[in-house]
GROMACS .gro file of C-alpha atoms in nm:
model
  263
    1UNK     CA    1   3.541  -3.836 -12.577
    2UNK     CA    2   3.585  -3.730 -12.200
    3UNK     CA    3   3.460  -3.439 -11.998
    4UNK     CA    4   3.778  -3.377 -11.794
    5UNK     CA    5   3.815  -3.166 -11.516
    6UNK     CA    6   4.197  -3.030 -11.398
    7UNK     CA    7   4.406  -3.262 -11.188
    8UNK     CA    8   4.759  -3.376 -11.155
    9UNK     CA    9   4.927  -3.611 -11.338
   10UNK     CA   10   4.925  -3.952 -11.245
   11UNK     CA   11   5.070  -4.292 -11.290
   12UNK     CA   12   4.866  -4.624 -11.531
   13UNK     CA   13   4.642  -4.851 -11.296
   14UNK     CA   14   4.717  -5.237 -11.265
   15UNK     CA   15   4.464  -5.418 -11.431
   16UNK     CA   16   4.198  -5.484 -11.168
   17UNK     CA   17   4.346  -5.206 -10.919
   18UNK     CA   18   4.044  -4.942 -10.916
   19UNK     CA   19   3.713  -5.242 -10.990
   20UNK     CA   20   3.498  -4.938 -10.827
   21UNK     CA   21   3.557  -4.709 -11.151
   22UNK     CA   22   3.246  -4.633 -11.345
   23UNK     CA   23   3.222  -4.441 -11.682
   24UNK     CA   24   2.921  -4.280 -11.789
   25UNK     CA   25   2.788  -4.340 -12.144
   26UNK     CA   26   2.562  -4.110 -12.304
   27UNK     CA   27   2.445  -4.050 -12.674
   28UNK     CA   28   2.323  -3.735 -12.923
   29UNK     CA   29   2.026  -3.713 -13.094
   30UNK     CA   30   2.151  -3.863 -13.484
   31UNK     CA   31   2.426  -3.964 -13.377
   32UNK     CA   32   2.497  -4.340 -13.345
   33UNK     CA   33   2.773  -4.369 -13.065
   34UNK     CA   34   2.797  -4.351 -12.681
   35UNK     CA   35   3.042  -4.101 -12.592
   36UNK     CA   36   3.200  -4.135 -12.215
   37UNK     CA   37   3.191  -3.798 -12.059
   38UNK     CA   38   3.195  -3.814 -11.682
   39UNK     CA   39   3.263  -4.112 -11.444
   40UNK     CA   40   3.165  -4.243 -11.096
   41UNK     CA   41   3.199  -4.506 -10.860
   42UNK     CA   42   2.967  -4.864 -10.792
   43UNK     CA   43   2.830  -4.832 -10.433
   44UNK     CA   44   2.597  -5.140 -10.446
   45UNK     CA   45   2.465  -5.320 -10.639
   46UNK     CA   46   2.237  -5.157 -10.842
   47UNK     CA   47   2.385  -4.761 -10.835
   48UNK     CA   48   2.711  -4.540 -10.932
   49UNK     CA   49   2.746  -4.264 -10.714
   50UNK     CA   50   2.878  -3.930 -10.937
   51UNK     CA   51   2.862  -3.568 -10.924
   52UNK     CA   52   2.502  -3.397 -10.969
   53UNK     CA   53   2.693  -3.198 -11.276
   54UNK     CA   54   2.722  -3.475 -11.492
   55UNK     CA   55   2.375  -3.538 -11.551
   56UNK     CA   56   2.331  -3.170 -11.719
   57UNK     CA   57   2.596  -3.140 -11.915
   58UNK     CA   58   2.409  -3.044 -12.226
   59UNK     CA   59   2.033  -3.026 -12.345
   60UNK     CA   60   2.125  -3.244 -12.647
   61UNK     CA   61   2.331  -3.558 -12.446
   62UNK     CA   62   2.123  -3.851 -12.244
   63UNK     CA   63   2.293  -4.073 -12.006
   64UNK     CA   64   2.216  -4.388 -12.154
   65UNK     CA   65   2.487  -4.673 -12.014
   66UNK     CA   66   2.734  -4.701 -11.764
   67UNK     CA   67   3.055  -4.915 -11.889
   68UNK     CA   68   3.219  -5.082 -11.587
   69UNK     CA   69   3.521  -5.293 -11.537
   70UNK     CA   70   3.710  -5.057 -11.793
   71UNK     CA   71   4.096  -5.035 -11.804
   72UNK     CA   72   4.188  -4.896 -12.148
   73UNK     CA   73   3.903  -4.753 -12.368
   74UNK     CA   74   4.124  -4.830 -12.698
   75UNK     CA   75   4.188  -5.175 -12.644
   76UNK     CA   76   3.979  -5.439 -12.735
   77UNK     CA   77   4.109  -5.680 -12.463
   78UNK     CA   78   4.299  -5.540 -12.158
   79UNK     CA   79   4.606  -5.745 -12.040
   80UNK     CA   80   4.875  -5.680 -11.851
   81UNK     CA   81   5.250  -5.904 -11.821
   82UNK     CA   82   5.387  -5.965 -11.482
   83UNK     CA   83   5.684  -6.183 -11.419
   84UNK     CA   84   5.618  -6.332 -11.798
   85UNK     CA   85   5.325  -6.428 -11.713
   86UNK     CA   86   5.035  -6.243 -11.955
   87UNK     CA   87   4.738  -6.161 -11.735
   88UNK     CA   88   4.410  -6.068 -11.917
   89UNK     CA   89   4.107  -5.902 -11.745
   90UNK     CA   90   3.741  -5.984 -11.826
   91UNK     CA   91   3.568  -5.774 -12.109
   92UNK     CA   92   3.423  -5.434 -12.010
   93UNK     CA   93   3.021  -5.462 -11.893
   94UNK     CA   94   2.797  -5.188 -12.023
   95UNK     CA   95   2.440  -5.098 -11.846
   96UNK     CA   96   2.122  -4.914 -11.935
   97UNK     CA   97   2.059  -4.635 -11.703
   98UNK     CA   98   1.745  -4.651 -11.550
   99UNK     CA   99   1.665  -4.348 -11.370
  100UNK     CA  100   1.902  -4.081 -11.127
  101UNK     CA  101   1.870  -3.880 -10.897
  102UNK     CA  102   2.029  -3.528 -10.808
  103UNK     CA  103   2.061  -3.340 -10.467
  104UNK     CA  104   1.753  -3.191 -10.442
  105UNK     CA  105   1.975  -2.844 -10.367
  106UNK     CA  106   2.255  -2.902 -10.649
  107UNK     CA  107   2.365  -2.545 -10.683
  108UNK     CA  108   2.566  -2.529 -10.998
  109UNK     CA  109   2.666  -2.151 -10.931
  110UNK     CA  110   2.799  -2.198 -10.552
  111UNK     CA  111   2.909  -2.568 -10.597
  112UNK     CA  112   2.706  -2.695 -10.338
  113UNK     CA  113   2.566  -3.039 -10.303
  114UNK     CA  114   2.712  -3.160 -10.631
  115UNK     CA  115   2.586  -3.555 -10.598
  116UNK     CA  116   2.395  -3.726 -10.758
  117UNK     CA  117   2.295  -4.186 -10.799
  118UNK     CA  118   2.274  -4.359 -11.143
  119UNK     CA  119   2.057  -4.665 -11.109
  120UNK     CA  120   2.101  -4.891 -11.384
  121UNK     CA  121   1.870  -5.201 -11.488
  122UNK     CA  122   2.068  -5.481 -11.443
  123UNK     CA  123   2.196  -5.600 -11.097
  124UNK     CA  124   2.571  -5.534 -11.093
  125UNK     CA  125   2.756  -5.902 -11.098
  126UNK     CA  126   3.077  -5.825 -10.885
  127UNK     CA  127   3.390  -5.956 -11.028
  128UNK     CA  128   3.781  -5.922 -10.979
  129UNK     CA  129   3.779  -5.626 -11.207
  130UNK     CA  130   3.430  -5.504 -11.081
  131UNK     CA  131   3.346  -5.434 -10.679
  132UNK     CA  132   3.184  -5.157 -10.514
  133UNK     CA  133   3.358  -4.916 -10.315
  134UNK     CA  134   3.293  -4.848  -9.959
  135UNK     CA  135   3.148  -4.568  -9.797
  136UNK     CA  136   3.262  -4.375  -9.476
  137UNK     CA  137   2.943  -4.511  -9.230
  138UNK     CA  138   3.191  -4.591  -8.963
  139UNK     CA  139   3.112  -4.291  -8.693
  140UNK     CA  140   3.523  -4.258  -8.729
  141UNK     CA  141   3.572  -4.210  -9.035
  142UNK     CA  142   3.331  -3.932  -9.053
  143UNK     CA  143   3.350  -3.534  -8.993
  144UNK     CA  144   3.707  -3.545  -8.948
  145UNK     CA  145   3.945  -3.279  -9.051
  146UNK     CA  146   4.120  -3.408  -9.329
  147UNK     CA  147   4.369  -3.077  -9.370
  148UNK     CA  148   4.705  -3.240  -9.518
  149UNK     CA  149   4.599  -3.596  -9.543
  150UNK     CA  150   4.685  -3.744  -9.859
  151UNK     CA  151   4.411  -3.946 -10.093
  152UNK     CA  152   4.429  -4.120 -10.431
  153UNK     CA  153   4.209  -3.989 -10.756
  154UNK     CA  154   4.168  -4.207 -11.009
  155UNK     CA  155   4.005  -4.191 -11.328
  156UNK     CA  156   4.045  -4.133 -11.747
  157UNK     CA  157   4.171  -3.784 -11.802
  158UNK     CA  158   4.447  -3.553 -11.924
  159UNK     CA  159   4.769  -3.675 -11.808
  160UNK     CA  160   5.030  -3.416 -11.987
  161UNK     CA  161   4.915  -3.028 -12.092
  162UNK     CA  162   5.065  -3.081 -12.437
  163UNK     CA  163   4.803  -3.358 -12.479
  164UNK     CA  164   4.499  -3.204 -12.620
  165UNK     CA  165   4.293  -3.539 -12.577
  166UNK     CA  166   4.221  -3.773 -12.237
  167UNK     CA  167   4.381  -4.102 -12.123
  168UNK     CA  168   4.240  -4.350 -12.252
  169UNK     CA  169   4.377  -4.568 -12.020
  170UNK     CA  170   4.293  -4.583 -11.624
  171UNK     CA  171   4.536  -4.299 -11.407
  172UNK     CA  172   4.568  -4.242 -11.066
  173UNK     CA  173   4.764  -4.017 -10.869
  174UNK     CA  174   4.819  -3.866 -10.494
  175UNK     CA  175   4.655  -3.539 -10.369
  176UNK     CA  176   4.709  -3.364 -10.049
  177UNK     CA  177   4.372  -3.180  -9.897
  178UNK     CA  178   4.413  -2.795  -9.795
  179UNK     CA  179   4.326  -2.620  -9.517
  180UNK     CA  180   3.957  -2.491  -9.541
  181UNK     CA  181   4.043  -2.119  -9.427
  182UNK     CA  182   4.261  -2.091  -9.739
  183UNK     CA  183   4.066  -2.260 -10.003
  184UNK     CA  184   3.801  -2.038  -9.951
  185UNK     CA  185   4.075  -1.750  -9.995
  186UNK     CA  186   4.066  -1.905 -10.362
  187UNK     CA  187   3.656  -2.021 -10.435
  188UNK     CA  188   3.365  -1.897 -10.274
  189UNK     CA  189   3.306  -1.983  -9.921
  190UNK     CA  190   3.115  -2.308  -9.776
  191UNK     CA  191   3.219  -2.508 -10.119
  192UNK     CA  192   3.329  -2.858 -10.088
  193UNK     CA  193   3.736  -2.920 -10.001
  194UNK     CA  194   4.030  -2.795 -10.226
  195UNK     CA  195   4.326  -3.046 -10.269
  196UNK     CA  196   4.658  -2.993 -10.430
  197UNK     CA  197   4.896  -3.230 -10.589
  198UNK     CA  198   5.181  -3.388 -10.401
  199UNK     CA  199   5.529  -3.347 -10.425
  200UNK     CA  200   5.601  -3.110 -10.823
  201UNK     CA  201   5.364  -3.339 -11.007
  202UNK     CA  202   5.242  -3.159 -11.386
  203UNK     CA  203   4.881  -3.028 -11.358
  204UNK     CA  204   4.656  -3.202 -11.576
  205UNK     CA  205   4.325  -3.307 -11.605
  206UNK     CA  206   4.091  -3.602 -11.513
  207UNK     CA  207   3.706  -3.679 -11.536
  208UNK     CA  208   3.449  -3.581 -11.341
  209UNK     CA  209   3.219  -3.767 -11.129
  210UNK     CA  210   3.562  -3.971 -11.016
  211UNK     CA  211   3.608  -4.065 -10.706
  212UNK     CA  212   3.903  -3.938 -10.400
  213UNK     CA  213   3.982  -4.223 -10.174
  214UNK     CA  214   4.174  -4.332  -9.892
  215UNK     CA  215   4.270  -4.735  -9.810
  216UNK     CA  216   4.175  -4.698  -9.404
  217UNK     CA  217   4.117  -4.932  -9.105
  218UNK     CA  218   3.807  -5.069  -9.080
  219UNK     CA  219   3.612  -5.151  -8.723
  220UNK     CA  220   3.758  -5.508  -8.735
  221UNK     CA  221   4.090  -5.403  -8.852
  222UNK     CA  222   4.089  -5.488  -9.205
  223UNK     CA  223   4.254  -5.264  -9.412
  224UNK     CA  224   3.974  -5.112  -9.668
  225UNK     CA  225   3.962  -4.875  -9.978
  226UNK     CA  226   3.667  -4.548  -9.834
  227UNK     CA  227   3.555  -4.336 -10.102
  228UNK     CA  228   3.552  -3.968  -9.942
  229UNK     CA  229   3.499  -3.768 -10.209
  230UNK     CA  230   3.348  -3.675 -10.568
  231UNK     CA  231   3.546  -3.480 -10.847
  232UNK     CA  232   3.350  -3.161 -10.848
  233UNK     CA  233   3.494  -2.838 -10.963
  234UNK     CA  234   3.852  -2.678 -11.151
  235UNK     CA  235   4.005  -2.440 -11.366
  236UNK     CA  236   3.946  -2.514 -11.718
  237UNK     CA  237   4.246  -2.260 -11.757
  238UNK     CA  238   4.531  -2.441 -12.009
  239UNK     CA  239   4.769  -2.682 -11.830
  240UNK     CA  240   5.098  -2.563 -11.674
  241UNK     CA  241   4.940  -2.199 -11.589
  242UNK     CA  242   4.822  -2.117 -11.272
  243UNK     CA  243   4.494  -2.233 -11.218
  244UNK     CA  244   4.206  -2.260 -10.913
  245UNK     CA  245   4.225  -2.584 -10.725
  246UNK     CA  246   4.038  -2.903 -10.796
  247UNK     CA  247   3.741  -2.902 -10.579
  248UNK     CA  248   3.562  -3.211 -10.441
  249UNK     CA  249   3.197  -3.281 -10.301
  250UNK     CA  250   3.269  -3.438  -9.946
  251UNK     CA  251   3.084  -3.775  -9.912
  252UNK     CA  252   3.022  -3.789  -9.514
  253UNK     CA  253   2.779  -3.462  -9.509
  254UNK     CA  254   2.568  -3.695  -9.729
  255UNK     CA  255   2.543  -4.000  -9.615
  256UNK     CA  256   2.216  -3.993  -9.528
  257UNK     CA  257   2.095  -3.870  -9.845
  258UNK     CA  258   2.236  -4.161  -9.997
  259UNK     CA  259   2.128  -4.425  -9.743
  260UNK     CA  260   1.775  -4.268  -9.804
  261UNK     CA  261   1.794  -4.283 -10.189
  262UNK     CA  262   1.915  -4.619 -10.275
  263UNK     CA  263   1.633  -4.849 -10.273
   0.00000   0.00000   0.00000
């Protein structure tokens, strides 16, 4: 089961494309099963990064796991064929979750500050199909206006409105960021940034905690994926109606939170 939040519809990941993607297990009191409800991104190697949301989604749920190098959650082996050639990624890794953390000023009513770290108890062993995304440190990549730029979501989520459950396997899509002035015409002011879909994509869903990203020049010129944002906050109006924009937590105006919290 997936806790999905409203995006647009997307296009099935390559195996290996997204190794950054985290899902979130957690489990019910008598009930023996780990259901996936929010996701999140591998920053080193011992934390996810997510939103502050998914750790209270209900009194009754406890994150228990994180499950990473995922492609499709209904497939016992994940393999792809390219030029007849049958490629097969490595098994899924699951983790016990050893502690979080939340902004200290998560405001679930304003949609403020909507981060939060998973530290699991394992070190992370980085793979093909499992890396950590980077994070926007670089002095240029940060506090820029990123009105009209276009970034990539990725995640498990609704992919057509006549769909009542989630993909099960990996999407991504394209998203355009709006102007601040008019998404707070739309949510209440100061809130993280609004996107909308690119080009007449069908609004769908996808989890939360995911990640928006950006592949961008690095200080030595090397072409890297950044992770600038957090799936926050949308509609849970039905698909194909006019609904509020997704809204993401913006990752620069925390970077030193998160420098200061991973130990």
């Amino acid at each position: 089961m997936l806790n999905i939040d409203v995006f647009p519809g997307g296009e099935t990941a390559n195996l290996g494309q997204f190794p950054w993607m985290a899902l979130l297990g957690y489990t019910q009191r008598f009930v023996d099963f780990v259901e996936y409800l929010c996701g999140g991104t591998i920053i080193t190697e011992t934390y996810v990064l997510t939103a502050a949301h998914c750790l209270t989604i209900e009194i009754n749920r406890q994150l228990v796991s994180v499950r990473l190098g995922e492609h499709d959650l209904q497939s016992d082996k994940d393999c792809e064929t390219i030029d007849k050639y049958t490629i097969c990624a490595d098994d899924p890794v699951d983790i016990p979750v050893e502690n979080y953390t939340m902004h200290p000023d998560y405001d679930p009513v304003k949609l403020r500050n909507d981060i939060a770290l998973v530290r699991v108890k394992e070190k992370i062993r980085f793979t093909s199909y499992i890396q950590p995304i980077c994070l926007p440190f670089e002095r240029h990549l940060r506090d820029r206006d990123m009105t009209n730029q276009v970034f990539t979501i990725s995640g498990w989520g609704k992919t057509q409105s006549r769909k009542l459950g989630g993909s099960p396997t990996l999407q991504f899509a394209a998203v355009r960021v709006w102007d601040q002035s008019e998404c707070n015409k739309v949510i209440p002011p100061e809130t993280p940034n609004c996107v909308q879909i690119v080009k007449d994509r069908t609004p769908a869903k996808v989890i939360a905690g995911g990640p928006l990203t950006n592949a961008t020049l690095d200080l030595d010129e090397e072409l890297r994926n950044f992770q600038v944002g957090i799936v926050s906050f949308a509609s849970t109006r039905t698909c194909g109606v006019e609904e509020l924009p997704p809204i993401y937590t913006r990752i620069d105006a925390f970077l030193e939170w998160i420098a200061e919290n991973v130990t």
